[in-house]
Structure formats: C-alpha cells, structure tokens
mmCIF file of C-alpha atoms in Angstrom:
data_model
loop_
_atom_site.group_PDB
_atom_site.id
_atom_site.type_symbol
_atom_site.label_atom_id
_atom_site.label_comp_id
_atom_site.label_asym_id
_atom_site.label_seq_id
_atom_site.Cartn_x
_atom_site.Cartn_y
_atom_site.Cartn_z
ATOM 1 C CA MET A 19 0.080 0.200 -0.374
ATOM 2 C CA PRO A 20 1.504 3.715 -1.263
ATOM 3 C CA LEU A 21 2.063 5.273 2.141
ATOM 4 C CA HIS A 22 3.310 8.960 2.810
ATOM 5 C CA PHE A 23 3.247 11.174 5.936
ATOM 6 C CA VAL A 24 3.719 14.990 5.046
ATOM 7 C CA SER A 25 4.381 17.587 7.721
ATOM 8 C CA GLY A 26 6.220 20.823 8.588
ATOM 9 C CA SER A 27 5.320 24.648 8.665
ATOM 10 C CA ASN A 28 5.045 26.206 6.028
ATOM 11 C CA ASP A 29 1.698 25.703 5.178
ATOM 12 C CA GLY A 30 1.233 26.675 1.558
ATOM 13 C CA GLN A 31 4.206 23.840 0.610
ATOM 14 C CA ARG A 32 2.830 21.287 2.677
ATOM 15 C CA ALA A 33 -0.544 22.193 0.888
ATOM 16 C CA ALA A 34 1.054 21.912 -2.453
ATOM 17 C CA LEU A 35 3.255 18.551 -1.938
ATOM 18 C CA VAL A 36 -0.375 17.077 -0.299
ATOM 19 C CA ALA A 37 -1.998 18.250 -3.256
ATOM 20 C CA ALA A 38 0.658 16.746 -5.904
ATOM 21 C CA LEU A 39 0.860 13.381 -3.793
ATOM 22 C CA LEU A 40 -2.416 13.469 -4.283
ATOM 23 C CA ASP A 41 -2.654 14.245 -7.909
ATOM 24 C CA ASP A 42 0.072 11.251 -9.182
ATOM 25 C CA ALA A 43 -2.019 8.542 -7.707
ATOM 26 C CA ILE A 44 -5.485 6.327 -8.178
ATOM 27 C CA ASP A 45 -7.870 6.644 -5.560
ATOM 28 C CA PRO A 46 -5.648 7.917 -3.032
ATOM 29 C CA VAL A 47 -7.277 9.185 0.000
ATOM 30 C CA HIS A 48 -6.496 12.517 2.479
ATOM 31 C CA ALA A 49 -5.919 11.760 5.863
ATOM 32 C CA THR A 50 -5.758 14.286 8.840
ATOM 33 C CA TRP A 51 -7.241 15.854 11.488
ATOM 34 C CA GLY A 52 -7.034 18.590 13.828
ATOM 35 C CA ALA A 53 -9.132 21.793 13.368
ATOM 36 C CA THR A 54 -8.753 22.843 9.698
ATOM 37 C CA THR A 55 -9.435 19.498 8.168
ATOM 38 C CA PRO A 56 -11.297 20.002 5.215
ATOM 39 C CA SER A 57 -14.737 18.007 4.618
ATOM 40 C CA SER A 58 -13.291 15.827 1.870
ATOM 41 C CA ALA A 59 -10.866 14.585 4.077
ATOM 42 C CA TRP A 60 -10.405 11.121 5.978
ATOM 43 C CA ASP A 61 -11.043 13.094 9.757
ATOM 44 C CA LEU A 62 -8.932 10.519 11.793
ATOM 45 C CA ALA A 63 -9.554 12.672 15.553
ATOM 46 C CA GLU A 64 -12.997 11.776 14.545
ATOM 47 C CA ASP A 65 -12.431 7.958 13.379
ATOM 48 C CA ARG A 66 -12.515 6.390 17.311
ATOM 49 C CA GLY A 67 -12.816 2.964 16.492
ATOM 50 C CA SER A 68 -10.986 0.419 18.640
ATOM 51 C CA LEU A 69 -10.008 3.528 20.988
ATOM 52 C CA ARG A 70 -13.855 3.090 22.078
ATOM 53 C CA PRO A 71 -13.741 0.325 24.477
ATOM 54 C CA LEU A 72 -10.631 1.140 26.202
ATOM 55 C CA GLU A 73 -11.827 5.195 26.713
ATOM 56 C CA GLY A 74 -15.076 3.318 28.438
ATOM 57 C CA GLY A 75 -13.051 1.272 30.671
ATOM 58 C CA LEU A 76 -10.902 4.318 31.537
ATOM 59 C CA ARG A 77 -14.286 5.739 32.173
ATOM 60 C CA ALA A 78 -15.346 3.274 33.957
ATOM 61 C CA LEU A 79 -12.291 3.024 35.966
ATOM 62 C CA LEU A 80 -11.997 6.670 36.881
ATOM 63 C CA VAL A 81 -15.826 6.553 37.614
ATOM 64 C CA GLY A 82 -14.473 3.873 40.558
ATOM 65 C CA LEU A 83 -12.529 5.995 42.025
ATOM 66 C CA ASP A 84 -15.291 9.013 42.742
ATOM 67 C CA LEU A 85 -13.454 11.901 41.152
ATOM 68 C CA PRO A 86 -15.712 14.630 39.737
ATOM 69 C CA GLY A 87 -17.044 14.408 36.000
ATOM 70 C CA PRO A 88 -14.108 17.299 35.017
ATOM 71 C CA VAL A 89 -11.239 15.602 37.064
ATOM 72 C CA ILE A 90 -12.206 12.275 34.585
ATOM 73 C CA ALA A 91 -12.159 14.562 31.139
ATOM 74 C CA ASP A 92 -9.110 15.656 31.746
ATOM 75 C CA LEU A 93 -7.423 12.284 32.567
ATOM 76 C CA VAL A 94 -9.578 10.930 29.552
ATOM 77 C CA ALA A 95 -8.235 13.852 27.308
ATOM 78 C CA GLY A 96 -4.603 13.191 28.329
ATOM 79 C CA ALA A 97 -4.622 9.788 28.228
ATOM 80 C CA LEU A 98 -5.925 9.727 25.086
ATOM 81 C CA PRO A 99 -4.895 12.729 23.344
ATOM 82 C CA GLU A 100 -6.034 13.820 20.080
ATOM 83 C CA ASP A 101 -2.908 12.530 17.813
ATOM 84 C CA LEU A 102 -2.998 9.435 19.261
ATOM 85 C CA THR A 103 -6.582 8.895 18.453
ATOM 86 C CA ALA A 104 -5.713 9.898 15.023
ATOM 87 C CA MET A 105 -2.712 7.333 14.551
ATOM 88 C CA ALA A 106 -4.368 4.520 16.353
ATOM 89 C CA ALA A 107 -7.217 5.403 13.641
ATOM 90 C CA LEU A 108 -4.726 5.430 11.122
ATOM 91 C CA ALA A 109 -3.588 1.713 12.203
ATOM 92 C CA ALA A 110 -7.181 0.338 12.576
ATOM 93 C CA GLY A 111 -8.073 2.076 8.485
ATOM 94 C CA LEU A 112 -4.726 1.044 6.534
ATOM 95 C CA ARG A 113 -6.124 -2.403 6.788
ATOM 96 C CA THR A 114 -9.510 -1.810 5.042
ATOM 97 C CA MET A 115 -7.496 -0.129 2.566
ATOM 98 C CA GLY A 116 -5.935 -2.688 -0.070
ATOM 99 C CA GLU A 117 -3.925 -0.408 -2.796
ATOM 100 C CA ARG A 118 -5.257 2.804 -2.535
ATOM 101 C CA THR A 119 -2.399 5.428 -1.969
ATOM 102 C CA ILE A 120 -3.148 7.523 1.155
ATOM 103 C CA VAL A 121 -1.271 10.803 2.528
ATOM 104 C CA VAL A 122 -1.451 11.611 6.037
ATOM 105 C CA GLU A 123 -1.225 15.120 6.813
ATOM 106 C CA ILE A 124 0.604 15.618 9.839
ATOM 107 C CA PRO A 125 -1.031 19.341 11.933
ATOM 108 C CA ALA A 126 1.459 22.145 12.061
ATOM 109 C CA ARG A 127 0.561 22.508 15.252
ATOM 110 C CA CYS A 128 2.270 19.013 16.003
ATOM 111 C CA ASP A 129 5.916 17.931 16.401
ATOM 112 C CA PRO A 130 6.485 15.733 13.648
ATOM 113 C CA GLY A 131 9.426 13.580 15.331
ATOM 114 C CA SER A 132 6.606 12.757 18.397
ATOM 115 C CA VAL A 133 3.712 11.965 16.312
ATOM 116 C CA ILE A 134 5.786 9.073 13.928
ATOM 117 C CA ALA A 135 7.723 8.309 17.398
ATOM 118 C CA LEU A 136 4.504 7.413 18.546
ATOM 119 C CA PRO A 137 2.815 3.870 17.597
ATOM 120 C CA ALA A 138 5.976 2.503 18.823
ATOM 121 C CA ARG A 139 5.320 3.731 22.131
ATOM 122 C CA ALA A 140 1.732 3.550 22.593
ATOM 123 C CA ALA A 141 2.419 0.011 21.169
ATOM 124 C CA ARG A 142 4.945 -0.698 23.826
ATOM 125 C CA ALA A 143 2.407 1.354 26.888
ATOM 126 C CA LEU A 144 -0.145 -1.039 25.407
ATOM 127 C CA ASP A 145 1.359 -4.098 25.990
ATOM 128 C CA ALA A 146 2.627 -3.414 29.305
ATOM 129 C CA LEU A 147 -0.772 -3.345 30.198
ATOM 130 C CA ILE A 148 -2.577 -6.576 29.216
ATOM 131 C CA PRO A 149 -0.539 -8.718 31.436
ATOM 132 C CA VAL A 150 -2.190 -6.156 34.627
ATOM 133 C CA VAL A 151 -5.887 -6.583 33.167
ATOM 134 C CA ALA A 152 -5.245 -10.035 32.413
ATOM 135 C CA ARG A 153 -4.522 -10.073 36.421
ATOM 136 C CA TRP A 154 -6.640 -7.961 37.772
ATOM 137 C CA GLY A 155 -8.317 -9.995 39.874
ATOM 138 C CA VAL A 156 -4.494 -10.493 41.370
ATOM 139 C CA LEU A 157 -2.876 -7.845 40.505
ATOM 140 C CA ILE A 158 -5.608 -4.717 40.832
ATOM 141 C CA GLY A 159 -8.735 -5.705 42.684
ATOM 142 C CA PRO A 160 -8.803 -8.790 44.682
ATOM 143 C CA THR A 161 -11.719 -10.423 45.760
ATOM 144 C CA GLY A 162 -13.363 -8.133 48.922
ATOM 145 C CA VAL A 163 -11.199 -5.990 48.548
ATOM 146 C CA GLY A 164 -12.203 -2.441 46.940
ATOM 147 C CA THR A 165 -14.405 -1.282 44.311
ATOM 148 C CA LEU A 166 -12.545 -0.581 41.625
ATOM 149 C CA PRO A 167 -14.410 -2.024 38.265
ATOM 150 C CA ARG A 168 -12.714 -4.886 36.639
ATOM 151 C CA PRO A 169 -11.964 -4.510 32.928
ATOM 152 C CA GLY A 170 -14.693 -6.276 30.619
ATOM 153 C CA VAL A 171 -13.281 -9.038 27.656
ATOM 154 C CA ASP A 172 -13.993 -5.967 25.562
ATOM 155 C CA VAL A 173 -11.927 -3.970 27.596
ATOM 156 C CA PHE A 174 -8.947 -6.725 26.674
ATOM 157 C CA ASP A 175 -9.478 -7.147 23.358
ATOM 158 C CA ALA A 176 -9.395 -4.075 21.956
ATOM 159 C CA LEU A 177 -5.938 -3.865 24.422
ATOM 160 C CA ARG A 178 -4.148 -6.159 22.312
ATOM 161 C CA GLN A 179 -5.650 -5.395 19.096
ATOM 162 C CA VAL A 180 -4.937 -1.902 19.742
ATOM 163 C CA ALA A 181 -0.928 -3.317 20.338
ATOM 164 C CA ALA A 182 -1.327 -5.418 16.964
ATOM 165 C CA GLU A 183 -2.744 -2.176 14.651
ATOM 166 C CA LEU A 184 -0.181 0.083 16.415
ATOM 167 C CA ARG A 185 2.666 -2.044 16.050
ATOM 168 C CA ASP A 186 1.840 -2.872 12.419
ATOM 169 C CA LEU A 187 1.831 1.205 11.493
ATOM 170 C CA ASP A 188 5.075 0.903 13.215
ATOM 171 C CA ALA A 189 7.143 -1.388 10.932
ATOM 172 C CA LEU A 190 5.155 0.612 8.017
ATOM 173 C CA LEU A 191 6.961 3.694 9.123
ATOM 174 C CA CYS A 192 10.382 2.175 9.476
ATOM 175 C CA ASP A 193 9.935 0.390 6.017
ATOM 176 C CA PRO A 194 12.006 3.030 3.446
ATOM 177 C CA LYS A 195 8.885 2.301 0.816
ATOM 178 C CA THR A 196 7.001 4.948 2.862
ATOM 179 C CA GLY A 197 7.143 8.146 2.039
ATOM 180 C CA ILE A 198 7.753 10.697 4.843
ATOM 181 C CA HIS A 199 8.188 14.500 3.996
ATOM 182 C CA HIS A 200 8.937 17.611 5.522
ATOM 183 C CA VAL A 201 8.283 20.938 4.730
ATOM 184 C CA PRO A 202 9.606 22.923 7.142
ATOM 185 C CA GLY A 203 8.771 26.664 7.841
ATOM 186 C CA VAL A 204 11.132 29.706 9.412
ATOM 187 C CA GLY A 205 12.868 30.600 12.555
ATOM 188 C CA PRO A 206 14.342 28.313 14.843
ATOM 189 C CA ALA A 207 11.194 26.331 16.006
ATOM 190 C CA ALA A 208 11.051 25.078 12.079
ATOM 191 C CA ALA A 209 14.551 24.199 12.251
ATOM 192 C CA ALA A 210 14.393 22.110 15.985
ATOM 193 C CA ALA A 211 11.036 20.337 14.532
ATOM 194 C CA SER A 212 12.568 19.254 11.122
ATOM 195 C CA ALA A 213 16.063 18.491 13.407
ATOM 196 C CA GLY A 214 13.641 16.304 16.106
ATOM 197 C CA LEU A 215 12.142 14.271 13.143
ATOM 198 C CA ASP A 216 15.575 13.652 11.356
ATOM 199 C CA VAL A 217 16.725 12.208 15.177
ATOM 200 C CA THR A 218 13.633 10.251 15.185
ATOM 201 C CA LEU A 219 14.121 8.493 11.784
ATOM 202 C CA ALA A 220 17.580 7.800 12.596
ATOM 203 C CA LEU A 221 17.328 5.927 15.716
ATOM 204 C CA MET A 222 14.178 3.959 13.309
ATOM 205 C CA GLY A 223 16.784 3.358 10.869
ATOM 206 C CA ARG A 224 15.893 5.761 7.987
ATOM 207 C CA GLU A 225 15.503 9.177 7.072
ATOM 208 C CA ARG A 226 12.609 11.824 5.216
ATOM 209 C CA THR A 227 11.956 11.419 1.892
ATOM 210 C CA ARG A 228 13.423 14.847 -0.039
ATOM 211 C CA ARG A 229 11.507 14.653 -2.475
ATOM 212 C CA ALA A 230 8.009 13.434 -3.749
ATOM 213 C CA SER A 231 9.661 10.768 -6.113
ATOM 214 C CA ASP A 232 12.889 9.551 -4.007
ATOM 215 C CA GLY A 233 12.741 6.252 -2.357
ATOM 216 C CA HIS A 234 15.222 5.394 0.313
ATOM 217 C CA ARG A 235 18.845 5.413 -0.161
ATOM 218 C CA GLY A 236 20.021 1.926 1.216
ATOM 219 C CA THR A 237 18.890 -0.507 3.483
ATOM 220 C CA THR A 238 17.271 -0.123 7.104
ATOM 221 C CA GLY A 239 16.501 -2.151 10.083
ATOM 222 C CA ALA A 240 19.298 -4.127 12.117
ATOM 223 C CA ARG A 241 21.255 -7.810 11.157
ATOM 224 C CA VAL A 242 22.456 -10.021 13.736
ATOM 225 C CA VAL A 243 25.679 -12.236 12.830
ATOM 226 C CA ARG A 244 27.659 -14.822 14.114
ATOM 227 C CA GLU A 245 31.108 -14.210 14.375
ATOM 228 C CA GLY A 246 33.273 -17.303 16.680
ATOM 229 C CA ASP A 247 32.554 -17.109 19.452
ATOM 230 C CA HIS A 248 30.455 -14.046 19.583
ATOM 231 C CA TRP A 249 27.495 -12.620 17.660
ATOM 232 C CA ARG A 250 27.791 -9.283 16.186
ATOM 233 C CA TYR A 251 24.390 -6.808 16.411
ATOM 234 C CA GLU A 252 23.852 -3.662 13.756
ATOM 235 C CA ILE A 253 21.545 -0.948 13.604
ATOM 236 C CA GLU A 254 21.306 1.672 11.582
ATOM 237 C CA LEU A 255 21.220 5.035 12.423
ATOM 238 C CA PRO A 256 21.756 6.947 9.034
ATOM 239 C CA GLY A 257 23.315 10.664 10.089
ATOM 240 C CA LEU A 258 23.938 9.798 13.545
ATOM 241 C CA HIS A 259 27.517 9.901 14.894
ATOM 242 C CA ALA A 260 29.037 8.054 18.132
ATOM 243 C CA GLN A 261 28.855 11.271 19.956
ATOM 244 C CA ASP A 262 25.111 11.629 19.219
ATOM 245 C CA VAL A 263 24.163 8.640 20.966
ATOM 246 C CA GLU A 264 23.543 7.207 24.376
ATOM 247 C CA LEU A 265 22.880 3.128 25.144
ATOM 248 C CA ARG A 266 21.518 1.510 28.009
ATOM 249 C CA ARG A 267 20.503 -1.939 28.266
ATOM 250 C CA HIS A 268 17.302 -2.822 30.107
ATOM 251 C CA HIS A 269 16.242 -6.431 30.450
ATOM 252 C CA ASP A 270 15.840 -8.025 26.995
ATOM 253 C CA GLU A 271 15.679 -4.528 25.473
ATOM 254 C CA LEU A 272 18.087 -2.164 23.677
ATOM 255 C CA VAL A 273 17.279 1.759 24.296
ATOM 256 C CA ILE A 274 18.648 4.443 22.221
ATOM 257 C CA ALA A 275 18.501 7.500 22.838
ATOM 258 C CA SER A 276 20.199 11.086 20.859
ATOM 259 C CA ALA A 277 18.866 14.720 21.048
ATOM 260 C CA GLY A 278 15.891 13.987 23.736
ATOM 261 C CA ARG A 279 14.764 11.161 21.586
ATOM 262 C CA ARG A 280 14.278 7.450 22.460
ATOM 263 C CA ARG A 281 13.586 3.882 20.819
ATOM 264 C CA THR A 282 13.646 1.102 22.694
ATOM 265 C CA HIS A 283 14.355 -2.490 20.164
ATOM 266 C CA LEU A 284 13.514 -5.800 21.464
ATOM 267 C CA LEU A 285 16.334 -7.542 21.160
ATOM 268 C CA PRO A 286 16.413 -10.520 19.157
ATOM 269 C CA SER A 287 15.508 -13.739 21.122
ATOM 270 C CA VAL A 288 19.233 -15.461 20.435
ATOM 271 C CA LEU A 289 21.093 -12.818 21.925
ATOM 272 C CA ARG A 290 18.265 -11.936 25.362
ATOM 273 C CA ARG A 291 21.071 -14.338 27.164
ATOM 274 C CA CYS A 292 23.824 -12.464 26.396
ATOM 275 C CA VAL A 293 26.036 -9.909 27.537
ATOM 276 C CA VAL A 294 27.445 -7.102 26.096
ATOM 277 C CA THR A 295 31.108 -6.786 25.358
ATOM 278 C CA ARG A 296 31.669 -3.553 23.726
ATOM 279 C CA ALA A 297 29.558 -1.099 21.299
ATOM 280 C CA GLY A 298 30.414 0.922 18.850
ATOM 281 C CA MET A 299 29.523 3.146 16.239
ATOM 282 C CA ARG A 300 30.733 3.670 12.236
ATOM 283 C CA GLU A 301 29.242 5.278 9.218
ATOM 284 C CA GLY A 302 25.601 5.470 10.801
ATOM 285 C CA VAL A 303 25.776 1.963 12.075
ATOM 286 C CA LEU A 304 25.739 1.147 15.619
ATOM 287 C CA THR A 305 27.459 -2.650 16.307
ATOM 288 C CA LEU A 306 27.343 -4.560 19.852
ATOM 289 C CA ASP A 307 29.278 -7.451 20.110
ATOM 290 C CA LEU A 308 27.283 -10.161 22.407
ATOM 291 C CA VAL A 309 28.752 -13.106 23.726
ATOM 292 C CA PRO A 310 26.805 -15.774 25.674
ATOM 293 C CA ASP A 311 26.252 -15.027 29.875
ATOM 294 C CA GLU A 312 27.366 -18.379 31.168
ATOM 295 C CA ALA A 313 25.223 -17.080 34.015
ATOM 296 C CA VAL A 314 22.553 -18.238 32.267
ATOM 297 C CA TRP A 315 23.630 -20.102 29.292
ATOM 298 C CA PRO A 316 26.520 -21.900 29.924
ATOM 299 C CA ARG A 317 29.671 -23.241 27.321
#
C-alpha cells in the first residue's frame, strides 16, 4: 500500500505537496486531523474505532475512584490525546484500504518527530497493560478488596487489537518505501522540529524522503551475524555519530537515545541471554558485540 506522511509549518508548501501526491495517485485518500480538516478528508480524530472500549474502560475505572466529572474528562483527554487517537484510527483503517494510496497530512501544530514515534511508544505501553488487565483480580482488585471495576473482555481485546495495529503502523513507518516528507518553515522552532524529525527517523533506521519521487537510499533495520564465539548486532542509525548516541540495556530491550528522543529495540531471541562486550558507531551503524552469559547459558 502506498503511504505518505507530510509535515511542516510552511502551510503553502505542505498543501502543495499533499496536492501533488494526491494527484499522482489512483484512488487516493487524504487523511488528517485537527481544526482545519477539509470536509473531503478522512478525519482521523473523529474515527475512534477500537479506542472506544479503552476510553469506556478508563472512564469506568475513574468513576470507581469517585473522581469529579471534570477531572475524569481531563484525565481521559490526557491518556488518549488527539494525536494518539488519530494514529490509532489510521493504524486500524489501513487494514481495510487495500492498495489505495494514503496521504497523511500531519497538522502544523504537531511536532512531527513525536507523531512518527507515537505508534511504537503507544504499542509498548499497551503491551505492558495487557498482563495487568489479564490478572486484574490478583494485582488490582482481589475479591472483597476495594471497589475498582474489573475491565470487561472488550477492553482486554481492544488492548491487544490496538497494540497490534500500532505495531503494524510502526513497521510501515520504518519501511523506506513509506514516504515521510517535511516542508519546514522559518525560524528556530521550525529548525528544531526538522532536527527532531531527523533524529527520530535515524533511531528508526531511515531518513526522511527528500522529494515526492525519491526513494530511500540504502537499507534499513537491524542485522544479527554470528562471528566465531560471539554475535554481532548491527542497527542502522543514519546521520548519527557516536557522540550523539546514548545506549542502555533494560532486560531484553535496548534503549537508544539521541537529542532527547529515544527508541526501544527488543533484542532478537538469540541475543537475550548474551552480554554486550563492546559497542561502537561507524558510518551511521551502531555495532554491538555480544557473548553468551555463562550465568544463564553455560558454554
């Protein structure tokens, strides 16, 4: 499915690029959200889809805490902000679009890097909630203790469904075939937004599309290579240098951060019982050497 994202604070150039992408496509769909959504566009903020059970379950939980109505409204809005609602609607809708070209116009008010990173971060958060909801009676509300309502089966199913849809959308965003176009405005705020988007995409192993007709130069993703008695794990971070990158391991995850942005990589199963012996950056590729942890994987 052809998929494009267009962002930037230069309203005229953004609108022109969106129009050009739509004109070049057969049976295209223009998707966006916010106050200036055209009537002909797919309004992602209004298409709540599978988020409805999550919103209902959250409201029921907050009502069980006996919170005032205005406080509940504020907490729900904070937990399910408009940008998340829009990306979740897009993730769900893509499964029904077939081969239609989707052009997603990110509102000028948004930080494009944060929007592009949102599916991965939201999916990870929902994944963490799934076992909590599954064991609600043990972890949160044992029989005879408290009055917090147990989320229904619809909430549990929605958590799994939305998380899976967001993971699929994140995979598309990481795919170099997906166009990510940016038309910055002028001034320091616009420059910061452009730089933030570039860092976000670098952590995803790709770059933004420079022109509507451009493809991505090179490959993307991570590679695992066996070299003698150790493993080599390579992650592409195009445009970044060693001094730009902070690296941390958390259990089976690798957290890579740069300039206040971060992305979490789940280590391949073969590497989860290994320890990192060396890490280095060269020509935009992060390389880690790992050896089996003898404490859990005797040689």
